[in-house]
mmCIF file of C-alpha atoms in Angstrom:
data_model
loop_
_atom_site.group_PDB
_atom_site.id
_atom_site.type_symbol
_atom_site.label_atom_id
_atom_site.label_comp_id
_atom_site.label_asym_id
_atom_site.label_seq_id
_atom_site.Cartn_x
_atom_site.Cartn_y
_atom_site.Cartn_z
ATOM 1 C CA MET A 1106 16.900 -9.579 8.884
ATOM 2 C CA LYS A 1107 17.204 -7.233 11.889
ATOM 3 C CA ARG A 1108 14.187 -5.401 13.244
ATOM 4 C CA TRP A 1109 15.531 -1.905 12.483
ATOM 5 C CA THR A 1110 16.179 -2.924 8.872
ATOM 6 C CA ILE A 1111 12.575 -4.030 8.458
ATOM 7 C CA GLU A 1112 11.327 -0.803 10.038
ATOM 8 C CA CYS A 1113 13.479 1.292 7.666
ATOM 9 C CA LEU A 1114 12.237 -0.703 4.658
ATOM 10 C CA LEU A 1115 8.616 -0.147 5.645
ATOM 11 C CA LEU A 1116 9.226 3.562 6.155
ATOM 12 C CA ALA A 1117 10.805 3.796 2.694
ATOM 13 C CA VAL A 1118 7.832 1.966 1.171
ATOM 14 C CA VAL A 1119 5.177 4.284 2.612
ATOM 15 C CA VAL A 1120 7.159 7.333 1.494
ATOM 16 C CA ILE A 1121 7.288 5.887 -2.034
ATOM 17 C CA TRP A 1122 3.551 5.184 -1.891
ATOM 18 C CA GLY A 1123 2.871 8.690 -0.580
ATOM 19 C CA ILE A 1124 4.718 10.185 -3.544
ATOM 20 C CA ASN A 1125 2.690 7.954 -5.850
ATOM 21 C CA TYR A 1126 -0.507 9.843 -5.009
ATOM 22 C CA THR A 1127 0.916 12.703 -7.074
ATOM 23 C CA ILE A 1128 2.955 10.740 -9.633
ATOM 24 C CA GLY A 1129 0.069 8.337 -10.304
ATOM 25 C CA LYS A 1130 -2.200 11.177 -11.430
ATOM 26 C CA TYR A 1131 -0.051 11.632 -14.546
ATOM 27 C CA GLY A 1132 -0.745 8.029 -15.503
ATOM 28 C CA VAL A 1133 -4.532 8.333 -15.563
ATOM 29 C CA VAL A 1134 -4.624 11.406 -17.785
ATOM 30 C CA GLU A 1135 -4.294 9.362 -20.991
ATOM 31 C CA LEU A 1136 -5.117 5.906 -19.607
ATOM 32 C CA THR A 1137 -8.080 4.585 -17.634
ATOM 33 C CA ALA A 1138 -7.411 3.224 -14.137
ATOM 34 C CA ILE A 1139 -7.905 -0.379 -15.355
ATOM 35 C CA ASP A 1140 -5.649 0.093 -18.391
ATOM 36 C CA PHE A 1141 -2.917 1.703 -16.288
ATOM 37 C CA THR A 1142 -3.064 -1.068 -13.671
ATOM 38 C CA ALA A 1143 -3.158 -3.789 -16.345
ATOM 39 C CA ILE A 1144 -0.011 -2.491 -18.092
ATOM 40 C CA ARG A 1145 1.704 -2.088 -14.740
ATOM 41 C CA MET A 1146 0.949 -5.640 -13.585
ATOM 42 C CA LEU A 1147 1.589 -7.304 -16.951
ATOM 43 C CA ILE A 1148 5.125 -5.906 -16.837
ATOM 44 C CA ALA A 1149 5.782 -6.213 -13.094
ATOM 45 C CA ALA A 1150 4.401 -9.753 -12.555
ATOM 46 C CA PRO A 1151 6.827 -11.634 -14.862
ATOM 47 C CA LEU A 1152 9.732 -9.622 -13.420
ATOM 48 C CA LEU A 1153 8.675 -10.556 -9.884
ATOM 49 C CA LEU A 1154 8.429 -14.254 -10.816
ATOM 50 C CA PHE A 1155 11.835 -14.095 -12.498
ATOM 51 C CA ILE A 1156 13.369 -12.475 -9.410
ATOM 52 C CA THR A 1157 11.722 -15.077 -7.164
ATOM 53 C CA LEU A 1158 13.030 -17.947 -9.286
ATOM 54 C CA GLY A 1159 16.536 -16.481 -9.267
ATOM 55 C CA ILE A 1160 16.618 -16.040 -5.492
ATOM 56 C CA GLU A 1161 14.650 -19.071 -4.281
ATOM 57 C CA ARG A 1162 15.181 -21.503 -7.182
ATOM 58 C CA SER A 1163 11.466 -22.303 -7.033
ATOM 59 C CA VAL A 1164 8.090 -20.625 -7.521
ATOM 60 C CA LEU A 1165 6.021 -23.664 -6.512
ATOM 61 C CA ILE A 1166 2.671 -23.138 -4.787
ATOM 62 C CA ARG A 1167 0.877 -26.233 -3.518
ATOM 63 C CA ARG A 1168 -2.505 -27.136 -4.987
ATOM 64 C CA GLU A 1169 -4.335 -26.796 -1.662
ATOM 65 C CA ASP A 1170 -3.233 -23.129 -1.432
ATOM 66 C CA LEU A 1171 -4.333 -22.068 -4.905
ATOM 67 C CA GLY A 1172 -7.860 -21.089 -3.846
ATOM 68 C CA ARG A 1173 -6.624 -18.688 -1.174
ATOM 69 C CA LEU A 1174 -3.960 -17.348 -3.545
ATOM 70 C CA VAL A 1175 -6.609 -16.488 -6.154
ATOM 71 C CA ILE A 1176 -8.723 -14.662 -3.542
ATOM 72 C CA VAL A 1177 -5.666 -12.760 -2.284
ATOM 73 C CA SER A 1178 -4.752 -11.803 -5.859
ATOM 74 C CA ILE A 1179 -8.238 -10.554 -6.743
ATOM 75 C CA VAL A 1180 -8.600 -8.524 -3.532
ATOM 76 C CA GLY A 1181 -5.086 -7.092 -3.269
ATOM 77 C CA ILE A 1182 -4.126 -6.665 -6.915
ATOM 78 C CA THR A 1183 -7.139 -6.578 -9.233
ATOM 79 C CA LEU A 1184 -9.531 -4.820 -6.868
ATOM 80 C CA TYR A 1185 -7.341 -2.611 -4.684
ATOM 81 C CA GLN A 1186 -4.915 -1.400 -7.347
ATOM 82 C CA THR A 1187 -7.756 -0.453 -9.706
ATOM 83 C CA LEU A 1188 -9.762 1.248 -6.957
ATOM 84 C CA PHE A 1189 -6.657 3.154 -5.877
ATOM 85 C CA MET A 1190 -6.078 4.570 -9.365
ATOM 86 C CA GLU A 1191 -9.767 5.480 -9.632
ATOM 87 C CA THR A 1192 -9.591 7.262 -6.269
ATOM 88 C CA ILE A 1193 -6.656 9.500 -7.188
ATOM 89 C CA LYS A 1194 -8.342 10.227 -10.518
ATOM 90 C CA TYR A 1195 -11.448 11.712 -8.893
ATOM 91 C CA ILE A 1196 -10.151 13.374 -5.717
ATOM 92 C CA SER A 1197 -7.022 15.151 -4.546
ATOM 93 C CA ALA A 1198 -3.877 13.266 -3.590
ATOM 94 C CA THR A 1199 -4.164 14.412 0.010
ATOM 95 C CA ASN A 1200 -7.809 13.400 0.424
ATOM 96 C CA ALA A 1201 -7.154 10.056 -1.266
ATOM 97 C CA SER A 1202 -4.253 9.329 1.065
ATOM 98 C CA LEU A 1203 -6.463 10.036 4.098
ATOM 99 C CA LEU A 1204 -9.032 7.514 2.898
ATOM 100 C CA ILE A 1205 -6.394 4.836 2.236
ATOM 101 C CA SER A 1206 -4.855 5.533 5.634
ATOM 102 C CA LEU A 1207 -8.023 4.100 7.166
ATOM 103 C CA SER A 1208 -6.859 0.636 6.067
ATOM 104 C CA PRO A 1209 -4.945 -0.227 9.293
ATOM 105 C CA ILE A 1210 -8.213 0.150 11.211
ATOM 106 C CA PHE A 1211 -9.804 -2.466 8.944
ATOM 107 C CA THR A 1212 -6.708 -4.669 9.311
ATOM 108 C CA THR A 1213 -7.002 -4.551 13.091
ATOM 109 C CA ILE A 1214 -10.724 -5.353 12.942
ATOM 110 C CA PHE A 1215 -10.283 -8.277 10.540
ATOM 111 C CA SER A 1216 -7.217 -9.646 12.365
ATOM 112 C CA LEU A 1217 -9.222 -9.745 15.615
ATOM 113 C CA LEU A 1218 -12.259 -11.329 13.933
ATOM 114 C CA MET A 1219 -10.069 -13.990 12.297
ATOM 115 C CA ARG A 1220 -8.022 -14.418 15.502
ATOM 116 C CA GLN A 1221 -4.681 -13.871 13.816
ATOM 117 C CA GLU A 1222 -3.517 -11.445 16.502
ATOM 118 C CA ARG A 1223 -4.397 -10.794 20.137
ATOM 119 C CA PHE A 1224 -6.344 -7.706 21.110
ATOM 120 C CA SER A 1225 -4.151 -4.961 22.526
ATOM 121 C CA ILE A 1226 -5.397 -1.701 24.021
ATOM 122 C CA GLN A 1227 -2.014 -0.127 23.280
ATOM 123 C CA LYS A 1228 -2.172 -1.055 19.580
ATOM 124 C CA LEU A 1229 -5.728 0.229 19.341
ATOM 125 C CA LEU A 1230 -4.813 3.483 21.092
ATOM 126 C CA GLY A 1231 -1.751 3.914 18.883
ATOM 127 C CA SER A 1232 -3.751 3.278 15.717
ATOM 128 C CA LEU A 1233 -6.455 5.759 16.721
ATOM 129 C CA THR A 1234 -3.823 8.366 17.659
ATOM 130 C CA ALA A 1235 -2.095 7.972 14.307
ATOM 131 C CA PHE A 1236 -5.433 8.234 12.503
ATOM 132 C CA ILE A 1237 -6.199 11.500 14.324
ATOM 133 C CA GLY A 1238 -2.824 12.767 13.154
ATOM 134 C CA ALA A 1239 -3.603 11.734 9.594
ATOM 135 C CA ALA A 1240 -6.938 13.557 9.808
ATOM 136 C CA LEU A 1241 -5.229 16.742 10.991
ATOM 137 C CA VAL A 1242 -2.738 16.507 8.134
ATOM 138 C CA LEU A 1243 -5.405 16.209 5.480
ATOM 139 C CA LEU A 1244 -8.595 17.808 6.793
ATOM 140 C CA VAL A 1245 -7.264 21.276 6.176
ATOM 141 C CA HIS A 1246 -9.507 23.568 4.165
ATOM 142 C CA ASP A 1247 -7.689 24.691 1.041
ATOM 143 C CA PRO A 1248 -9.603 27.531 -0.630
ATOM 144 C CA SER A 1249 -7.744 26.918 -3.904
ATOM 145 C CA SER A 1250 -9.031 23.341 -4.307
ATOM 146 C CA HIS A 1251 -11.995 22.705 -6.595
ATOM 147 C CA GLN A 1252 -12.601 18.952 -6.666
ATOM 148 C CA LYS A 1253 -15.131 17.283 -8.953
ATOM 149 C CA ASN A 1254 -16.848 13.975 -8.302
ATOM 150 C CA VAL A 1255 -15.802 14.124 -4.640
ATOM 151 C CA VAL A 1256 -18.612 11.838 -3.471
ATOM 152 C CA MET A 1257 -17.782 9.155 -6.034
ATOM 153 C CA GLY A 1258 -14.058 9.410 -5.313
ATOM 154 C CA THR A 1259 -14.659 9.175 -1.577
ATOM 155 C CA MET A 1260 -16.841 6.068 -1.895
ATOM 156 C CA ILE A 1261 -14.262 4.395 -4.143
ATOM 157 C CA GLY A 1262 -11.515 5.388 -1.706
ATOM 158 C CA ILE A 1263 -13.322 3.740 1.216
ATOM 159 C CA LEU A 1264 -13.720 0.522 -0.784
ATOM 160 C CA ALA A 1265 -10.018 0.675 -1.657
ATOM 161 C CA SER A 1266 -9.181 1.117 2.021
ATOM 162 C CA VAL A 1267 -11.259 -1.930 3.013
ATOM 163 C CA SER A 1268 -9.664 -4.118 0.329
ATOM 164 C CA TRP A 1269 -6.141 -3.011 1.277
ATOM 165 C CA GLY A 1270 -6.923 -3.570 4.959
ATOM 166 C CA VAL A 1271 -8.160 -7.141 4.497
ATOM 167 C CA TYR A 1272 -5.419 -8.045 1.980
ATOM 168 C CA PRO A 1273 -2.624 -8.808 4.518
ATOM 169 C CA ILE A 1274 -5.050 -10.787 6.686
ATOM 170 C CA LEU A 1275 -5.942 -13.026 3.754
ATOM 171 C CA ALA A 1276 -2.303 -13.269 2.669
ATOM 172 C CA ASN A 1277 -0.852 -13.964 6.116
ATOM 173 C CA PRO A 1278 -1.311 -17.789 6.067
ATOM 174 C CA LEU A 1279 0.400 -17.916 2.662
ATOM 175 C CA ILE A 1280 3.394 -15.755 3.567
ATOM 176 C CA ASN A 1281 3.867 -17.823 6.728
ATOM 177 C CA LYS A 1282 4.074 -20.916 4.522
ATOM 178 C CA TYR A 1283 5.958 -19.449 1.570
ATOM 179 C CA SER A 1284 8.130 -16.361 1.217
ATOM 180 C CA ALA A 1285 6.652 -12.875 0.921
ATOM 181 C CA LEU A 1286 8.411 -12.571 -2.427
ATOM 182 C CA ARG A 1287 6.801 -15.715 -3.855
ATOM 183 C CA VAL A 1288 3.296 -14.793 -2.689
ATOM 184 C CA THR A 1289 3.667 -11.254 -4.035
ATOM 185 C CA ALA A 1290 4.926 -12.488 -7.406
ATOM 186 C CA TRP A 1291 2.071 -14.941 -7.886
ATOM 187 C CA SER A 1292 -0.488 -12.424 -6.619
ATOM 188 C CA ALA A 1293 0.652 -9.943 -9.239
ATOM 189 C CA MET A 1294 0.582 -12.590 -11.972
ATOM 190 C CA ILE A 1295 -2.877 -13.951 -11.119
ATOM 191 C CA GLY A 1296 -4.288 -10.487 -10.445
ATOM 192 C CA ALA A 1297 -3.076 -9.330 -13.865
ATOM 193 C CA VAL A 1298 -5.255 -11.894 -15.667
ATOM 194 C CA PRO A 1299 -8.698 -10.311 -15.006
ATOM 195 C CA LEU A 1300 -7.161 -6.870 -15.539
ATOM 196 C CA PHE A 1301 -5.946 -7.946 -18.981
ATOM 197 C CA LEU A 1302 -9.318 -9.477 -19.860
ATOM 198 C CA LEU A 1303 -11.117 -6.278 -18.842
ATOM 199 C CA SER A 1304 -8.775 -3.970 -20.728
ATOM 200 C CA SER A 1305 -7.514 -6.152 -23.604
ATOM 201 C CA SER A 1306 -9.566 -4.351 -26.259
ATOM 202 C CA ASN A 1307 -8.167 -0.999 -25.141
ATOM 203 C CA LEU A 1308 -4.597 -2.252 -24.747
ATOM 204 C CA LEU A 1309 -4.562 -3.796 -28.225
ATOM 205 C CA SER A 1310 -5.825 -0.578 -29.778
ATOM 206 C CA LEU A 1311 -3.365 1.679 -27.948
ATOM 207 C CA SER A 1312 -0.763 3.175 -30.218
ATOM 208 C CA PHE A 1313 1.553 3.516 -27.192
ATOM 209 C CA HIS A 1314 2.371 6.997 -28.412
ATOM 210 C CA LEU A 1315 1.924 8.139 -24.856
ATOM 211 C CA LYS A 1316 3.341 11.253 -23.263
ATOM 212 C CA LEU A 1317 6.646 10.995 -21.453
ATOM 213 C CA THR A 1318 4.915 11.819 -18.167
ATOM 214 C CA THR A 1319 2.599 8.809 -18.624
ATOM 215 C CA TRP A 1320 5.539 6.467 -19.221
ATOM 216 C CA LEU A 1321 7.449 7.883 -16.255
ATOM 217 C CA SER A 1322 4.373 7.391 -14.063
ATOM 218 C CA LEU A 1323 4.153 3.772 -15.234
ATOM 219 C CA LEU A 1324 7.881 3.211 -14.668
ATOM 220 C CA TYR A 1325 7.726 4.616 -11.136
ATOM 221 C CA SER A 1326 4.671 2.498 -10.385
ATOM 222 C CA ILE A 1327 6.221 -0.705 -11.761
ATOM 223 C CA LEU A 1328 9.713 -0.487 -10.240
ATOM 224 C CA PHE A 1329 9.179 1.311 -6.947
ATOM 225 C CA VAL A 1330 5.509 1.045 -6.001
ATOM 226 C CA THR A 1331 4.967 -2.548 -7.163
ATOM 227 C CA ILE A 1332 8.204 -4.538 -7.281
ATOM 228 C CA PHE A 1333 10.059 -2.923 -4.380
ATOM 229 C CA GLY A 1334 7.018 -1.745 -2.425
ATOM 230 C CA LEU A 1335 4.896 -4.903 -2.384
ATOM 231 C CA VAL A 1336 7.828 -7.235 -1.678
ATOM 232 C CA ALA A 1337 9.183 -5.106 1.184
ATOM 233 C CA TRP A 1338 5.665 -4.662 2.568
ATOM 234 C CA TYR A 1339 4.994 -8.370 2.822
ATOM 235 C CA VAL A 1340 8.413 -9.046 4.270
ATOM 236 C CA GLY A 1341 7.196 -6.721 7.020
ATOM 237 C CA VAL A 1342 3.902 -8.606 7.375
ATOM 238 C CA GLN A 1343 5.831 -11.876 7.530
ATOM 239 C CA LYS A 1344 8.370 -10.682 10.114
ATOM 240 C CA ILE A 1345 6.479 -8.345 12.454
ATOM 241 C CA GLY A 1346 2.785 -9.061 11.775
ATOM 242 C CA ALA A 1347 -0.026 -7.426 9.828
ATOM 243 C CA THR A 1348 -1.063 -4.840 12.432
ATOM 244 C CA ASN A 1349 2.497 -3.669 13.172
ATOM 245 C CA THR A 1350 3.109 -3.328 9.440
ATOM 246 C CA MET A 1351 -0.186 -1.707 8.459
ATOM 247 C CA VAL A 1352 0.203 1.090 11.019
ATOM 248 C CA TYR A 1353 2.924 2.513 8.764
ATOM 249 C CA MET A 1354 0.147 3.452 6.336
ATOM 250 C CA TYR A 1355 -0.420 6.479 8.564
ATOM 251 C CA VAL A 1356 2.900 7.930 7.361
ATOM 252 C CA THR A 1357 1.662 7.835 3.763
ATOM 253 C CA PRO A 1358 -0.583 10.938 4.048
ATOM 254 C CA LEU A 1359 2.313 12.926 5.513
ATOM 255 C CA ALA A 1360 4.571 11.892 2.623
ATOM 256 C CA ALA A 1361 1.783 12.680 0.152
ATOM 257 C CA VAL A 1362 1.281 16.197 1.524
ATOM 258 C CA LEU A 1363 4.992 17.009 1.722
ATOM 259 C CA PHE A 1364 5.697 15.808 -1.813
ATOM 260 C CA ALA A 1365 2.697 17.720 -3.158
ATOM 261 C CA ALA A 1366 4.060 20.822 -1.447
ATOM 262 C CA ILE A 1367 7.512 20.362 -3.002
ATOM 263 C CA TRP A 1368 6.410 19.206 -6.458
ATOM 264 C CA ALA A 1369 3.231 21.228 -6.953
ATOM 265 C CA HIS A 1370 4.163 24.095 -4.596
ATOM 266 C CA GLU A 1371 1.094 23.484 -2.457
ATOM 267 C CA HIS A 1372 0.969 25.338 0.844
ATOM 268 C CA VAL A 1373 1.771 23.304 3.987
ATOM 269 C CA TYR A 1374 -0.310 24.403 6.982
ATOM 270 C CA PHE A 1375 0.783 24.412 10.619
ATOM 271 C CA GLN A 1376 -2.073 22.011 11.377
ATOM 272 C CA GLN A 1377 -0.514 19.513 8.970
ATOM 273 C CA ILE A 1378 2.845 19.751 10.754
ATOM 274 C CA ILE A 1379 1.135 19.075 14.097
ATOM 275 C CA GLY A 1380 -0.752 16.165 12.523
ATOM 276 C CA GLY A 1381 2.475 14.685 11.191
ATOM 277 C CA SER A 1382 3.969 14.769 14.682
ATOM 278 C CA ILE A 1383 0.893 13.010 16.088
ATOM 279 C CA ILE A 1384 1.228 10.305 13.401
ATOM 280 C CA PHE A 1385 4.679 9.409 14.707
ATOM 281 C CA ILE A 1386 3.424 9.435 18.302
ATOM 282 C CA GLY A 1387 0.808 6.884 17.249
ATOM 283 C CA LEU A 1388 3.477 4.788 15.551
ATOM 284 C CA TRP A 1389 5.583 4.893 18.730
ATOM 285 C CA LEU A 1390 2.634 3.721 20.829
ATOM 286 C CA VAL A 1391 2.054 0.734 18.563
ATOM 287 C CA LYS A 1392 5.742 -0.158 18.334
ATOM 288 C CA HIS A 1393 6.972 0.688 21.843
ATOM 289 C CA LYS A 1394 5.917 -2.499 23.632
ATOM 290 C CA ARG A 1395 7.428 -4.656 20.895
ATOM 291 C CA ILE A 1396 10.703 -2.705 20.934
ATOM 292 C CA VAL A 1397 11.015 -3.064 24.712
ATOM 293 C CA ARG A 1398 10.415 -6.830 24.538
ATOM 294 C CA MET A 1399 12.957 -7.294 21.738
ATOM 295 C CA SER A 1400 15.547 -5.187 23.555
ATOM 296 C CA ARG A 1401 15.145 -7.304 26.694
ATOM 297 C CA ALA A 1402 15.448 -10.481 24.647
ATOM 298 C CA GLU A 1403 18.706 -9.247 23.098
ATOM 299 C CA HIS A 1404 20.156 -8.512 26.565
ATOM 300 C CA ASP A 1405 19.063 -11.929 27.825
#
């Protein structure tokens, strides 16, 4: 797969995830965050395994890798996905996306501590620049907003950001050994087990006479956010590394704000436009050195 194809896939994923900050709110009106995530994973996980089997003709994971796979599944699926839904339940889509956009910073920190990637001043500068852009996009005072439980939502959002930041670091040895698709499929399947156990009493009692908006939120989350999004994301981690992939998370707040403006007719401020431009400058700083090297290699 060519580099520009991977970059386009990652850009599409973060746009989809940015939209989900608004779409996901419809899902937690009738359902709790755990119930929503459990239904989502119980449907998506078997589909991912079926797709993996059809493409690769195998879903085998060696016994010595099962321990790491369980940890990856608990952190990236059970923990992060539930915390994410709780975050967007308590605080605005824009504020939630800012908190989650902190995750590349945690990825960089953990990748350096675990010596998966070399320290780079340019990557650090690019990440910090993009984060400043994300802050400008979202730290705009909106006099019309009246958020409840902001402190709780913020604390949950930070925990979600940490779990999402460490997830690719934990998963990296597995996706280097197996395909991103296989690791994602098994992560979803294993991560769905504790979710089902925690929400089984509620799921069994649900009449499933849910509103159309709830079902559409679930459908969007299953097909686009989970199946397409997670697979494409870990193809990126596998091909270009965790740090180069995670920096795309800074585009998510921009997508979240723009979609909220279009869908909910929220006002877009000039400061947010400037912040969006700075986000892409940060992305360029992180990517530029890699692009130059790859271009030289192609000429050679």
